[in-house]
């Protein structure tokens, strides 16, 4: 990394700050709007950002609409998808990465095929499959397809392959079986990748739009991404309430991002660089 | 490894793979075959109606809405992919500079990516709404557009595309920026020091050293973005709903409308395979690029 000095350096720094603010501006504006009184007009752009502020919209959105139900649904689906992903993907990854057995390559290739099957091109048969299993408009129907994802598995395989075999052999000589090796060596050493996959799995589920759009039939099963547009649709003039709902849906993600940014940055390079 | 142990390995491995393998087979692999089957039938939400052979495929071939939707998706790819790549490079270069604000810049560029498509779509709709939206208000305030003139960011024939493209770049560029950032940090300092000694200017260094050294990342980002943009659905459905008319409706939305709106799942399945084949080609290329990186 180089130190930048001189006029050119300053210009670039100013440009960086300007772009950073530009990227944050739509969010800051949304936040500002959510803090306005409903029906309050503005005379210029700055007025949006200036006081008076109020928090009255938040309890109204949280208490007197479908938003809390959708929030809880989103949370249930995201948490269970993440937990289930973190239980079953590393198990399969361990088998491929560290257990020696005939046909390991065949299974690996089979599990990689999913990377080439986009949900967007498969919604109709996926819907029919879920329908046949009576999973439409159920939590299981929302959750299980989120868990059957190749990418999480592949990231874990490439990570676990780098765990030295000597560690496993030493434990095996001491009499440890496959389950013990998995629980006492593989899982603890895979903490970073588990956190990373966990965050991606949670985010993907929390923000998923296409599948819940098809898999939910009634308002009481909607997740936030499905509920918010129906909620916003009832406010055609003023957008203070829909913007507040937007913030309610976004704040958990933003907090999560601030806490786990390190893992997210690492995770993106893992998905990108390692296949 | 003796044969007995190897045999035990297989059993244990199957046990470890069973839960994931089962769900993966049912929800990822099986639908591909199910979809082919469905595409040979007239099939509604109530179930199978009649066998039609290849009729759903030939119908797509003569359906101007299918070609229109495929055209719109392609147009979206052609507009957004170069924009996303260039923006990602610029942002990564800026966020990679050794300044006090680099962490802040990186976070600011990435944070829209953690938001849901519904959230960013409604932000775009309200930003762009005539009279009450942020953008037109701003343009009025600084005198760029005269009072009474309200550009139609959502329902204007060309402006709708601008809105969709800019929203998509703002929302998704963070991912590619991080890929570039990771690649930039792998370029050793000595390379630049040597160039410095040879008297190469910063601009020269950028075009002769940095950008060429990122060639693998360029490919990777290009392919990932092409794939992502071909799959476009949510933001278009929510922001323009394919309009005005059907002028921005992408293929995924046409499939969705046909299958679930018009109750024609057979025809929707058949059209899905056009998208599937396109994405398959780019996914295979992507795997090749990634494997090249693993080998080195």
Coordinates of C-alpha atoms in Angstrom, one line a residue:
Chain A
X1 CA 0.0 0.0 0.0
X2 CA 1.2 3.4 -0.9
X3 CA 0.9 6.7 0.9
X4 CA -0.7 9.3 -1.2
X5 CA 0.2 12.9 -0.8
X6 CA -0.1 16.1 -2.8
X7 CA -3.1 17.7 -4.6
X8 CA -4.0 14.6 -6.5
X9 CA -4.2 12.6 -3.3
X10 CA -6.6 15.2 -1.8
X11 CA -8.8 15.3 -4.8
X12 CA -9.1 11.5 -4.7
X13 CA -9.9 11.5 -1.0
X14 CA -12.6 14.2 -1.5
X15 CA -14.0 12.1 -4.3
X16 CA -14.0 9.0 -2.1
X17 CA -15.9 10.8 0.6
X18 CA -18.4 12.3 -1.9
X19 CA -19.1 8.8 -3.4
X20 CA -19.4 7.3 0.1
X21 CA -22.0 9.9 1.0
X22 CA -23.8 9.4 -2.3
X23 CA -24.1 5.7 -1.5
X24 CA -25.4 6.3 2.0
X25 CA -27.7 9.2 0.9
X26 CA -30.8 7.1 -0.1
X27 CA -30.6 5.3 3.3
X28 CA -30.1 8.5 5.3
X29 CA -33.0 10.0 3.4
X30 CA -35.2 7.0 4.2
X31 CA -34.2 7.3 7.8
X32 CA -35.0 11.0 7.8
X33 CA -38.4 10.4 6.2
X34 CA -39.3 7.8 8.8
X35 CA -38.6 10.4 11.5
X36 CA -41.1 12.9 10.0
X37 CA -44.6 13.5 11.0
X38 CA -47.1 11.9 8.6
X39 CA -48.5 14.5 6.2
X40 CA -45.8 17.0 6.8
X41 CA -44.7 18.7 3.5
X42 CA -41.2 19.8 2.7
X43 CA -40.2 23.0 0.9
X44 CA -36.7 21.9 -0.1
X45 CA -34.4 18.9 0.1
X46 CA -32.7 20.0 3.3
X47 CA -36.0 20.2 5.2
X48 CA -36.2 16.4 5.0
X49 CA -33.1 16.1 7.1
X50 CA -33.8 18.9 9.6
X51 CA -35.8 18.6 12.9
X52 CA -38.4 18.3 14.1
X53 CA -38.0 14.5 14.4
X54 CA -40.5 12.1 15.9
X55 CA -40.4 8.4 16.7
X56 CA -44.2 8.1 16.6
X57 CA -44.2 6.2 13.3
X58 CA -42.2 3.3 14.7
X59 CA -44.7 2.1 17.3
X60 CA -47.5 2.7 14.8
X61 CA -45.8 0.5 12.1
X62 CA -44.9 -2.1 14.7
X63 CA -48.3 -2.3 16.5
X64 CA -51.0 -1.5 14.0
X65 CA -50.1 -3.4 10.8
X66 CA -48.9 -6.8 9.5
X67 CA -45.3 -5.7 9.9
X68 CA -44.7 -7.4 13.3
X69 CA -46.1 -10.7 12.0
X70 CA -43.9 -10.5 8.9
X71 CA -40.9 -9.5 11.0
X72 CA -41.4 -12.6 13.2
X73 CA -41.9 -14.8 10.2
X74 CA -38.7 -13.5 8.6
X75 CA -36.9 -14.1 11.8
X76 CA -38.1 -17.6 12.2
X77 CA -37.3 -18.5 8.6
X78 CA -33.9 -16.9 8.6
X79 CA -32.8 -18.3 12.0
X80 CA -34.0 -21.8 11.2
X81 CA -32.5 -21.7 7.7
X82 CA -29.2 -20.6 9.1
X83 CA -29.2 -23.2 11.9
X84 CA -30.2 -26.0 9.6
X85 CA -27.5 -24.9 7.1
X86 CA -24.9 -24.9 9.8
X87 CA -25.9 -28.4 11.0
X88 CA -26.1 -30.2 7.7
X89 CA -23.7 -28.5 5.2
X90 CA -20.5 -28.9 7.3
X91 CA -21.4 -32.6 7.9
X92 CA -21.6 -33.2 4.1
X93 CA -18.5 -31.0 3.6
X94 CA -16.5 -33.0 6.1
X95 CA -17.4 -36.3 4.4
X96 CA -16.2 -35.0 1.1
X97 CA -13.1 -33.1 2.4
X98 CA -11.8 -35.6 5.0
X99 CA -13.3 -39.0 4.8
X100 CA -11.6 -41.3 2.3
X101 CA -14.2 -43.4 0.5
X102 CA -14.9 -44.8 -3.0
X103 CA -17.0 -42.4 -5.1
X104 CA -16.1 -39.2 -3.2
X105 CA -15.4 -37.4 -6.4
X106 CA -18.8 -38.5 -7.9
X107 CA -20.6 -37.1 -4.9
X108 CA -18.6 -33.9 -5.0
X109 CA -19.4 -33.3 -8.6
X110 CA -23.1 -34.1 -7.9
X111 CA -23.2 -31.5 -5.1
X112 CA -21.5 -28.9 -7.3
X113 CA -24.1 -29.2 -10.1
X114 CA -26.4 -27.0 -8.0
X115 CA -24.2 -24.0 -8.8
X116 CA -25.5 -24.2 -12.3
X117 CA -29.2 -24.5 -11.4
X118 CA -30.5 -21.0 -10.7
X119 CA -33.7 -20.9 -8.6
X120 CA -34.9 -18.1 -11.0
X121 CA -35.1 -20.6 -13.9
X122 CA -36.6 -23.4 -11.7
X123 CA -39.4 -21.7 -9.8
X124 CA -42.3 -23.5 -11.6
X125 CA -41.1 -27.1 -10.9
X126 CA -39.8 -26.1 -7.4
X127 CA -43.3 -24.8 -6.7
X128 CA -44.9 -28.0 -7.9
X129 CA -42.4 -30.1 -5.9
X130 CA -43.2 -28.1 -2.7
X131 CA -46.9 -28.3 -3.5
X132 CA -46.8 -32.1 -3.9
X133 CA -45.1 -32.3 -0.5
X134 CA -47.8 -30.0 1.0
X135 CA -45.2 -27.4 1.9
X136 CA -46.8 -24.4 0.3
X137 CA -47.7 -21.7 2.8
X138 CA -45.7 -23.5 5.6
X139 CA -42.5 -22.6 7.4
X140 CA -40.9 -25.8 6.2
X141 CA -41.7 -24.9 2.6
X142 CA -40.0 -21.5 3.1
X143 CA -37.0 -22.9 4.9
X144 CA -35.9 -26.2 3.2
X145 CA -35.1 -24.8 -0.3
X146 CA -32.8 -22.2 1.5
X147 CA -30.8 -25.0 3.0
X148 CA -30.3 -27.1 -0.2
X149 CA -27.8 -24.7 -1.6
X150 CA -24.5 -25.8 -3.2
X151 CA -22.5 -22.7 -2.5
X152 CA -22.5 -23.0 1.3
X153 CA -21.3 -26.6 1.0
X154 CA -18.6 -25.8 -1.5
X155 CA -17.1 -22.9 0.5
X156 CA -16.9 -25.3 3.5
X157 CA -15.3 -28.1 1.5
X158 CA -12.6 -25.8 0.2
X159 CA -12.0 -24.5 3.7
X160 CA -11.9 -28.0 5.3
X161 CA -9.5 -29.4 2.8
X162 CA -6.9 -27.0 4.2
X163 CA -7.1 -28.5 7.6
X164 CA -3.9 -30.7 8.0
X165 CA -4.5 -34.4 7.8
X166 CA -1.9 -34.9 10.6
X167 CA -4.2 -33.5 13.1
X168 CA -6.9 -36.0 12.2
X169 CA -4.4 -38.9 12.0
X170 CA -3.1 -38.1 15.5
X171 CA -6.6 -38.1 16.9
X172 CA -7.4 -41.4 15.1
X173 CA -4.4 -43.1 16.6
X174 CA -5.6 -41.9 20.0
X175 CA -8.8 -43.9 19.2
X176 CA -11.1 -41.1 18.0
X177 CA -13.8 -42.1 15.5
X178 CA -15.3 -40.1 12.7
X179 CA -17.8 -38.3 14.9
X180 CA -15.3 -37.4 17.5
X181 CA -12.9 -36.1 14.8
X182 CA -15.7 -34.1 13.4
X183 CA -16.9 -32.6 16.7
X184 CA -13.5 -32.0 18.3
X185 CA -11.2 -31.1 15.4
X186 CA -13.1 -30.2 12.2
X187 CA -15.9 -28.0 13.7
X188 CA -13.8 -25.9 16.1
X189 CA -11.2 -25.3 13.3
X190 CA -13.9 -24.2 10.9
X191 CA -15.3 -21.5 13.1
X192 CA -14.5 -18.7 10.7
X193 CA -16.1 -20.3 7.7
X194 CA -19.1 -21.3 9.8
X195 CA -19.7 -17.8 10.9
X196 CA -19.3 -16.5 7.3
X197 CA -21.7 -19.0 5.8
X198 CA -24.1 -18.4 8.7
X199 CA -24.2 -14.7 7.9
X200 CA -24.7 -15.2 4.2
X201 CA -27.4 -17.8 4.8
X202 CA -29.2 -15.5 7.2
X203 CA -28.9 -12.5 4.9
X204 CA -30.0 -14.5 1.9
X205 CA -33.0 -15.8 3.7
X206 CA -34.0 -12.5 5.3
X207 CA -33.9 -10.8 1.9
X208 CA -35.2 -13.6 -0.2
X209 CA -38.0 -12.4 -2.5
X210 CA -38.8 -14.8 -5.4
X211 CA -39.4 -18.0 -3.4
X212 CA -41.5 -16.6 -0.6
X213 CA -43.5 -14.7 -3.2
X214 CA -44.5 -18.1 -4.6
X215 CA -44.5 -20.2 -1.4
X216 CA -46.7 -18.0 0.8
X217 CA -50.4 -17.6 0.1
X218 CA -51.8 -15.7 3.0
X219 CA -50.7 -12.5 4.8
X220 CA -50.0 -14.4 8.1
X221 CA -47.2 -16.4 6.4
X222 CA -45.6 -13.4 4.5
X223 CA -42.0 -12.5 5.2
X224 CA -41.0 -8.8 5.2
X225 CA -39.9 -8.6 1.6
X226 CA -43.4 -9.9 0.5
X227 CA -45.3 -7.9 3.1
X228 CA -43.6 -4.6 2.6
X229 CA -44.9 -4.0 -1.0
X230 CA -48.5 -4.9 0.1
X231 CA -48.1 -2.6 3.0
X232 CA -46.7 0.2 0.9
X233 CA -49.4 -0.3 -1.7
X234 CA -52.0 0.9 0.9
X235 CA -50.3 4.3 1.2
X236 CA -50.6 6.0 -2.1
X237 CA -50.0 9.6 -1.1
X238 CA -47.7 9.8 1.8
X239 CA -44.7 7.5 2.1
X240 CA -43.7 8.2 5.8
X241 CA -45.2 4.9 7.0
X242 CA -43.8 2.7 4.2
X243 CA -40.4 4.2 4.7
X244 CA -40.7 3.4 8.4
X245 CA -41.5 -0.2 7.5
X246 CA -38.5 -0.2 5.2
X247 CA -36.3 0.9 8.1
X248 CA -37.8 -1.7 10.4
X249 CA -36.9 -4.4 7.8
X250 CA -33.4 -3.0 7.3
X251 CA -32.1 -2.1 10.7
X252 CA -31.5 -5.7 11.8
X253 CA -29.4 -6.2 8.6
X254 CA -27.5 -3.0 9.1
X255 CA -26.7 -3.9 12.7
X256 CA -25.6 -7.4 11.6
X257 CA -23.4 -5.9 9.0
X258 CA -21.7 -3.6 11.4
X259 CA -21.0 -6.4 13.8
X260 CA -19.9 -9.0 11.3
X261 CA -18.4 -6.8 8.6
X262 CA -15.0 -8.6 8.9
X263 CA -16.6 -11.9 8.1
X264 CA -18.6 -10.6 5.3
X265 CA -15.6 -9.1 3.6
X266 CA -13.8 -12.4 4.0
X267 CA -16.8 -14.4 2.9
X268 CA -17.1 -12.5 -0.4
X269 CA -13.5 -13.2 -1.3
X270 CA -14.1 -16.8 -0.4
X271 CA -17.1 -17.1 -2.7
X272 CA -15.3 -15.3 -5.5
X273 CA -11.9 -16.7 -5.4
X274 CA -12.4 -20.3 -4.3
X275 CA -14.9 -22.3 -6.3
Chain B
X1 CA -5.6 -47.6 4.3
X2 CA -6.9 -51.2 4.5
X3 CA -10.0 -52.2 2.6
X4 CA -12.1 -52.7 5.7
X5 CA -11.5 -49.2 6.9
X6 CA -12.2 -47.9 3.4
X7 CA -15.5 -49.7 3.5
X8 CA -16.4 -48.2 6.8
X9 CA -15.5 -44.8 5.4
X10 CA -18.1 -45.2 2.7
X11 CA -20.9 -46.0 5.2
X12 CA -19.9 -43.1 7.5
X13 CA -19.6 -40.7 4.6
X14 CA -23.0 -41.6 3.4
X15 CA -24.4 -41.0 6.8
X16 CA -22.7 -37.6 7.0
X17 CA -23.9 -36.6 3.6
X18 CA -27.4 -37.9 4.0
X19 CA -29.3 -34.9 5.4
X20 CA -27.8 -32.4 3.0
X21 CA -27.9 -34.8 0.1
X22 CA -31.6 -35.5 0.6
X23 CA -32.7 -31.9 0.8
X24 CA -30.4 -31.0 -2.1
X25 CA -31.7 -33.8 -4.3
X26 CA -35.4 -32.9 -3.6
X27 CA -35.2 -29.1 -3.8
X28 CA -32.3 -28.5 -6.2
X29 CA -31.8 -31.4 -8.5
X30 CA -35.3 -33.0 -8.8
X31 CA -37.0 -29.8 -10.0
X32 CA -34.8 -29.7 -13.1
X33 CA -36.2 -33.0 -14.3
X34 CA -39.7 -32.3 -13.0
X35 CA -39.6 -29.1 -15.1
X36 CA -38.8 -30.9 -18.3
X37 CA -41.7 -33.2 -17.7
X38 CA -44.1 -30.4 -17.0
X39 CA -42.9 -28.5 -20.1
X40 CA -44.4 -31.3 -22.3
X41 CA -47.8 -30.8 -20.8
X42 CA -50.6 -28.3 -20.6
X43 CA -50.3 -27.8 -16.9
X44 CA -52.3 -25.5 -14.5
X45 CA -52.1 -24.8 -10.8
X46 CA -54.8 -27.5 -10.4
X47 CA -52.5 -30.1 -12.0
X48 CA -51.7 -31.9 -15.3
X49 CA -54.2 -31.3 -18.1
X50 CA -53.0 -32.8 -21.3
X51 CA -49.8 -34.0 -23.1
X52 CA -48.8 -31.5 -25.8
X53 CA -45.3 -32.7 -26.8
X54 CA -43.1 -29.9 -27.9
X55 CA -45.9 -27.5 -28.4
X56 CA -44.9 -25.3 -25.5
X57 CA -41.4 -24.9 -27.0
X58 CA -42.6 -24.1 -30.5
X59 CA -45.1 -21.7 -29.0
X60 CA -42.3 -19.8 -27.3
X61 CA -40.5 -19.6 -30.6
X62 CA -43.4 -17.7 -32.1
X63 CA -44.3 -15.7 -29.0
X64 CA -43.4 -12.0 -29.5
X65 CA -43.8 -11.4 -25.7
X66 CA -41.2 -14.2 -25.0
X67 CA -38.7 -12.6 -27.4
X68 CA -39.6 -9.2 -26.0
X69 CA -38.9 -10.3 -22.5
X70 CA -35.7 -12.1 -23.5
X71 CA -34.7 -8.8 -25.3
X72 CA -35.4 -6.8 -22.2
X73 CA -33.4 -9.1 -20.0
X74 CA -30.5 -8.9 -22.6
X75 CA -30.8 -5.1 -22.7
X76 CA -30.6 -5.1 -18.9
X77 CA -27.5 -7.2 -19.0
X78 CA -25.9 -5.0 -21.7
X79 CA -26.6 -1.8 -19.7
X80 CA -25.8 -2.9 -16.2
X81 CA -22.8 -5.3 -16.6
X82 CA -20.3 -2.7 -18.0
X83 CA -21.6 -0.1 -15.5
X84 CA -21.2 -2.4 -12.6
X85 CA -17.7 -3.5 -13.6
X86 CA -16.4 0.1 -14.1
X87 CA -18.1 1.3 -10.9
X88 CA -16.7 -1.7 -8.9
X89 CA -13.2 -1.0 -10.2
X90 CA -13.4 2.8 -9.4
X91 CA -14.8 2.2 -5.9
X92 CA -12.3 -0.6 -5.1
X93 CA -9.4 1.6 -6.2
X94 CA -10.6 4.5 -4.1
X95 CA -11.3 2.2 -1.1
X96 CA -7.9 0.6 -1.4
X97 CA -6.0 3.9 -0.9
X98 CA -4.1 4.2 2.4
X99 CA -6.3 6.9 3.9
X100 CA -8.1 7.2 7.3
X101 CA -11.5 6.8 5.6
X102 CA -10.8 3.5 3.8
X103 CA -12.9 1.4 6.1
X104 CA -15.7 3.9 6.1
X105 CA -15.7 4.1 2.3
X106 CA -15.7 0.3 2.0
X107 CA -18.6 0.0 4.4
X108 CA -20.6 2.8 2.7
X109 CA -20.1 1.2 -0.8
X110 CA -21.2 -2.3 0.5
X111 CA -24.0 -1.5 2.8
X112 CA -26.8 -1.2 0.2
X113 CA -26.1 -4.9 -0.6
X114 CA -27.4 -6.1 2.8
X115 CA -30.8 -4.6 2.1
X116 CA -33.8 -6.6 0.7
X117 CA -34.9 -6.0 -2.9
X118 CA -38.3 -4.8 -1.6
X119 CA -36.6 -2.1 0.5
X120 CA -34.3 -0.8 -2.2
X121 CA -37.1 -0.9 -4.7
X122 CA -39.4 1.3 -2.6
X123 CA -36.5 3.6 -1.8
X124 CA -36.0 4.0 -5.6
X125 CA -39.8 4.5 -6.1
X126 CA -40.0 7.3 -3.5
X127 CA -36.7 8.8 -4.6
X128 CA -38.0 9.0 -8.1
X129 CA -41.6 9.9 -7.5
X130 CA -42.6 13.0 -9.3
X131 CA -43.4 16.1 -7.2
X132 CA -42.8 14.4 -3.9
X133 CA -39.6 12.5 -4.6
X134 CA -36.1 13.4 -3.5
X135 CA -34.6 13.6 -6.9
X136 CA -37.0 15.9 -8.6
X137 CA -37.1 18.1 -5.4
X138 CA -33.3 18.3 -5.6
X139 CA -33.3 19.1 -9.3
X140 CA -35.9 21.9 -8.7
X141 CA -33.9 23.3 -5.7
X142 CA -30.7 23.6 -7.7
X143 CA -32.6 24.9 -10.7
X144 CA -31.7 22.1 -13.1
X145 CA -35.3 21.6 -14.1
X146 CA -37.9 24.4 -14.3
X147 CA -40.9 24.5 -11.9
X148 CA -43.8 22.3 -13.2
X149 CA -41.5 20.1 -15.1
X150 CA -41.5 16.6 -13.5
X151 CA -39.2 13.9 -15.0
X152 CA -41.0 10.5 -14.9
X153 CA -38.3 8.3 -13.3
X154 CA -40.6 5.3 -12.9
X155 CA -43.0 5.4 -15.8
X156 CA -40.9 7.2 -18.4
X157 CA -40.0 4.9 -21.3
X158 CA -36.3 5.7 -21.2
X159 CA -36.0 7.0 -17.7
X160 CA -37.4 3.7 -16.3
X161 CA -34.4 2.0 -17.7
X162 CA -32.1 4.6 -16.1
X163 CA -33.8 4.1 -12.8
X164 CA -33.6 0.4 -12.9
X165 CA -29.9 0.4 -13.9
X166 CA -28.8 3.0 -11.4
X167 CA -30.8 1.3 -8.6
X168 CA -29.2 -2.1 -9.5
X169 CA -25.7 -0.6 -9.5
X170 CA -26.2 1.1 -6.2
X171 CA -27.7 -2.0 -4.6
X172 CA -25.3 -4.7 -5.9
X173 CA -21.9 -3.1 -6.8
X174 CA -20.6 -3.7 -3.3
X175 CA -20.0 -7.4 -3.9
X176 CA -17.9 -6.9 -7.0
X177 CA -16.0 -4.1 -5.3
X178 CA -15.0 -6.4 -2.5
X179 CA -13.8 -9.0 -5.1
X180 CA -11.6 -6.3 -6.7
X181 CA -10.5 -5.1 -3.3
X182 CA -9.3 -8.6 -2.3
X183 CA -7.5 -8.9 -5.6
X184 CA -5.9 -5.5 -5.3
X185 CA -4.5 -6.4 -1.9
X186 CA -2.8 -9.4 -3.4
X187 CA -0.7 -7.3 -5.7
X188 CA 2.8 -7.0 -4.1
X189 CA 4.1 -3.5 -3.3
X190 CA 7.4 -4.3 -5.0
X191 CA 5.7 -4.2 -8.4
X192 CA 4.8 -0.5 -7.8
X193 CA 8.1 0.3 -6.2
X194 CA 9.9 -1.0 -9.3
X195 CA 7.6 1.1 -11.5
X196 CA 8.2 4.1 -9.3
X197 CA 12.0 3.7 -9.8
X198 CA 11.4 3.5 -13.6
X199 CA 9.6 6.8 -13.3
X200 CA 6.1 5.5 -14.4
X201 CA 3.3 8.0 -13.5
X202 CA 0.4 6.9 -11.3
X203 CA -1.9 6.9 -14.2
X204 CA 0.5 4.8 -16.2
X205 CA 0.9 2.4 -13.3
X206 CA -2.9 2.0 -13.2
X207 CA -3.3 1.1 -16.8
X208 CA -0.1 -0.8 -17.3
X209 CA 0.2 -2.7 -14.0
X210 CA -2.9 -2.7 -11.9
X211 CA -5.7 -3.3 -14.4
X212 CA -3.8 -6.0 -16.4
X213 CA -2.9 -7.8 -13.2
X214 CA -6.6 -8.0 -12.3
X215 CA -7.5 -9.8 -15.5
X216 CA -8.7 -12.9 -13.7
X217 CA -10.9 -10.8 -11.4
X218 CA -12.2 -8.9 -14.5
X219 CA -13.4 -12.2 -15.9
X220 CA -14.8 -13.5 -12.7
X221 CA -16.8 -10.3 -12.0
X222 CA -17.9 -10.1 -15.6
X223 CA -19.3 -13.6 -15.5
X224 CA -20.9 -13.3 -12.1
X225 CA -22.6 -10.0 -13.1
X226 CA -23.8 -11.4 -16.4
X227 CA -25.4 -14.3 -14.5
X228 CA -26.9 -12.1 -11.9
X229 CA -28.3 -9.7 -14.4
X230 CA -29.8 -12.4 -16.6
X231 CA -31.7 -13.5 -13.4
X232 CA -33.2 -10.0 -12.8
X233 CA -36.7 -10.0 -11.5
X234 CA -37.4 -8.5 -8.1
X235 CA -36.4 -4.9 -8.6
X236 CA -38.1 -4.7 -12.0
X237 CA -41.3 -6.2 -10.8
X238 CA -41.4 -3.9 -7.9
X239 CA -40.2 -0.6 -9.4
X240 CA -41.7 -0.6 -12.9
X241 CA -43.7 -3.8 -12.8
X242 CA -42.3 -4.4 -16.3
X243 CA -43.8 -1.1 -17.6
X244 CA -44.5 1.2 -19.2
X245 CA -46.5 -1.4 -21.1
X246 CA -44.2 -4.4 -21.2
X247 CA -41.1 -2.4 -22.2
X248 CA -39.0 -3.4 -19.2
X249 CA -40.5 -6.8 -18.4
X250 CA -37.7 -9.3 -18.0
X251 CA -37.9 -13.0 -18.8
X252 CA -38.2 -14.2 -15.2
X253 CA -41.2 -11.9 -14.8
X254 CA -42.8 -13.2 -18.0
X255 CA -42.3 -16.7 -16.8
X256 CA -43.8 -15.8 -13.4
X257 CA -46.8 -14.0 -15.0
X258 CA -47.4 -16.8 -17.4
X259 CA -47.1 -19.6 -14.8
X260 CA -48.8 -18.1 -11.8
X261 CA -50.9 -15.2 -13.3
X262 CA -52.2 -17.0 -16.4
X263 CA -52.2 -20.4 -14.8
X264 CA -50.0 -21.9 -17.6
X265 CA -47.2 -23.7 -15.7
X266 CA -46.3 -25.9 -18.7
X267 CA -45.6 -23.0 -21.0
X268 CA -43.8 -21.2 -18.1
X269 CA -41.5 -24.3 -17.6
X270 CA -40.7 -24.5 -21.2
X271 CA -39.6 -20.8 -21.3
X272 CA -37.6 -21.3 -18.2
X273 CA -35.2 -23.6 -20.0
X274 CA -34.2 -20.7 -22.3
X275 CA -32.9 -18.9 -19.3
X276 CA -31.5 -22.1 -17.8
X277 CA -29.4 -22.8 -21.0
X278 CA -28.1 -19.2 -21.1
X279 CA -27.1 -19.3 -17.5
X280 CA -25.6 -22.8 -17.8
X281 CA -23.2 -21.5 -20.4
X282 CA -22.0 -18.6 -18.3
X283 CA -21.9 -20.8 -15.1
X284 CA -19.6 -23.3 -16.8
X285 CA -17.3 -20.5 -18.0
X286 CA -17.3 -19.1 -14.4
X287 CA -16.3 -22.5 -13.0
X288 CA -13.5 -22.6 -15.5
X289 CA -12.2 -19.2 -14.4
X290 CA -12.4 -20.1 -10.8
X291 CA -10.7 -23.5 -11.2
X292 CA -7.9 -21.7 -13.0
X293 CA -7.5 -19.6 -9.9
X294 CA -7.4 -22.6 -7.6
X295 CA -4.8 -24.4 -9.6
X296 CA -2.3 -21.5 -9.4

